[in-house]
C-alpha positions as a Markdown table, in Angstrom:
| # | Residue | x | y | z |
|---|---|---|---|---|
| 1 | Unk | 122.0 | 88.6 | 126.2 |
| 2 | Unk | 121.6 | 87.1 | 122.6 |
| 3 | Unk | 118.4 | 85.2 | 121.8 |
| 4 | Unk | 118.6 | 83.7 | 118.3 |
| 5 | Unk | 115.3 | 84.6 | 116.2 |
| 6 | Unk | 114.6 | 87.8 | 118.2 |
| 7 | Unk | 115.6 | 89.9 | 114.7 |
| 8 | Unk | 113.1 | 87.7 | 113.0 |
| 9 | Unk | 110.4 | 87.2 | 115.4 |
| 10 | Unk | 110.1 | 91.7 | 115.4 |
| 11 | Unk | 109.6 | 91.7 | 111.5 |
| 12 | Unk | 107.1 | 89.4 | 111.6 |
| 13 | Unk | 105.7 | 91.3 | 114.8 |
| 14 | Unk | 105.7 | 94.4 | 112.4 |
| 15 | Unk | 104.4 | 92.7 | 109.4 |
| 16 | Unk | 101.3 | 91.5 | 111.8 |
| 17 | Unk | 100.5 | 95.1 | 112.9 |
| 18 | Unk | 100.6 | 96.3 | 109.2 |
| 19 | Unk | 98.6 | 93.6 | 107.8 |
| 20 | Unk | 95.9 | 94.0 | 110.5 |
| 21 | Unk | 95.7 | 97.9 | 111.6 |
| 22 | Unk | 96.8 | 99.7 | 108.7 |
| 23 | Unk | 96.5 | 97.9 | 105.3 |
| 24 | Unk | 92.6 | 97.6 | 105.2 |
| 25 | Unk | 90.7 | 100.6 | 103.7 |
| 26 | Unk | 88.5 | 100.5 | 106.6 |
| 27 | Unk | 91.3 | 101.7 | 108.8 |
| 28 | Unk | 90.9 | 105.1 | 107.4 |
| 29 | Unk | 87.3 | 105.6 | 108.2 |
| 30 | Unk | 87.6 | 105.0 | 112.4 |
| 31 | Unk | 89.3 | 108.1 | 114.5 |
| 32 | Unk | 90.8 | 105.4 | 117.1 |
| 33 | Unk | 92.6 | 103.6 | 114.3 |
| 34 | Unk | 96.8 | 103.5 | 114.1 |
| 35 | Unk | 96.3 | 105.4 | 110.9 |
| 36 | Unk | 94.6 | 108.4 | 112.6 |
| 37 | Unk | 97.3 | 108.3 | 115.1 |
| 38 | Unk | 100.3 | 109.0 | 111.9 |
| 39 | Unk | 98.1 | 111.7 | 110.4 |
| 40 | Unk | 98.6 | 113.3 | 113.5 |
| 41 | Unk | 102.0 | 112.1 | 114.7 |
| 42 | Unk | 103.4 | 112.3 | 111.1 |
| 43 | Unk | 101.5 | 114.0 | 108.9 |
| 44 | Unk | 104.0 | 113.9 | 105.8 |
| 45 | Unk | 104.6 | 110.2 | 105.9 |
| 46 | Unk | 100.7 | 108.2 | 105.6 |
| 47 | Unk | 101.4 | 107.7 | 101.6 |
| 48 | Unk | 104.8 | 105.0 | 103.2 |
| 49 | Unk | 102.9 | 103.8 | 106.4 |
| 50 | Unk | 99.5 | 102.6 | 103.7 |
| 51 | Unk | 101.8 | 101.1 | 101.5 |
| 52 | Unk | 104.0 | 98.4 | 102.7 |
| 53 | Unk | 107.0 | 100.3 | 104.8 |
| 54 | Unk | 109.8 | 98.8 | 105.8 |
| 55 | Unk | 111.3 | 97.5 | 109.1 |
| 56 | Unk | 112.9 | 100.3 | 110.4 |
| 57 | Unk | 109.5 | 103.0 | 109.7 |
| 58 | Unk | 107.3 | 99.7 | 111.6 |
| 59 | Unk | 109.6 | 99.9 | 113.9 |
| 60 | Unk | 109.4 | 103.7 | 114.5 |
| 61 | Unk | 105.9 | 103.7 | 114.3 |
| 62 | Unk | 105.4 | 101.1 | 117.2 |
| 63 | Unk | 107.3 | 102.7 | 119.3 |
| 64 | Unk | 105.8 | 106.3 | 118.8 |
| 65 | Unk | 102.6 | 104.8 | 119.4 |
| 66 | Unk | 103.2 | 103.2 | 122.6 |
| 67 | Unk | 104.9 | 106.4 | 124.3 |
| 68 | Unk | 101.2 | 108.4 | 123.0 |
């Protein structure tokens, strides 16, 4: 089934997450923050996910974090 939009509507769903649970410093500082959870899922890769990462790595993460 094709719903026009969807694409759209999941990159702005990603762009929400980033700009609320990962780009504020104070997201470092709490051990129940999204942050905490990549420095333990993917320890290599918290330099891309506190700068502004693309669709695919939102995408990724989203989805790793809802099977944990």
């Amino acid at each position: 089934m094709f719903i026009p939009g969807l694409f759209h509507l999941k990159m702005a769903n990603a762009d929400t997450i980033w700009y609320t649970f990962l780009q504020p410093l104070s997201v470092c500082d709490n051990e129940h923050a999204l942050m905490h959870d990549i420095a333990i899922l993917l320890p290599k890769e918290t330099g891309i996910y506190g700068s502004k990462p693309g669709f695919h790595c939102m995408h990724e993460l989203v989805m790793y974090d809802v099977i944990c």
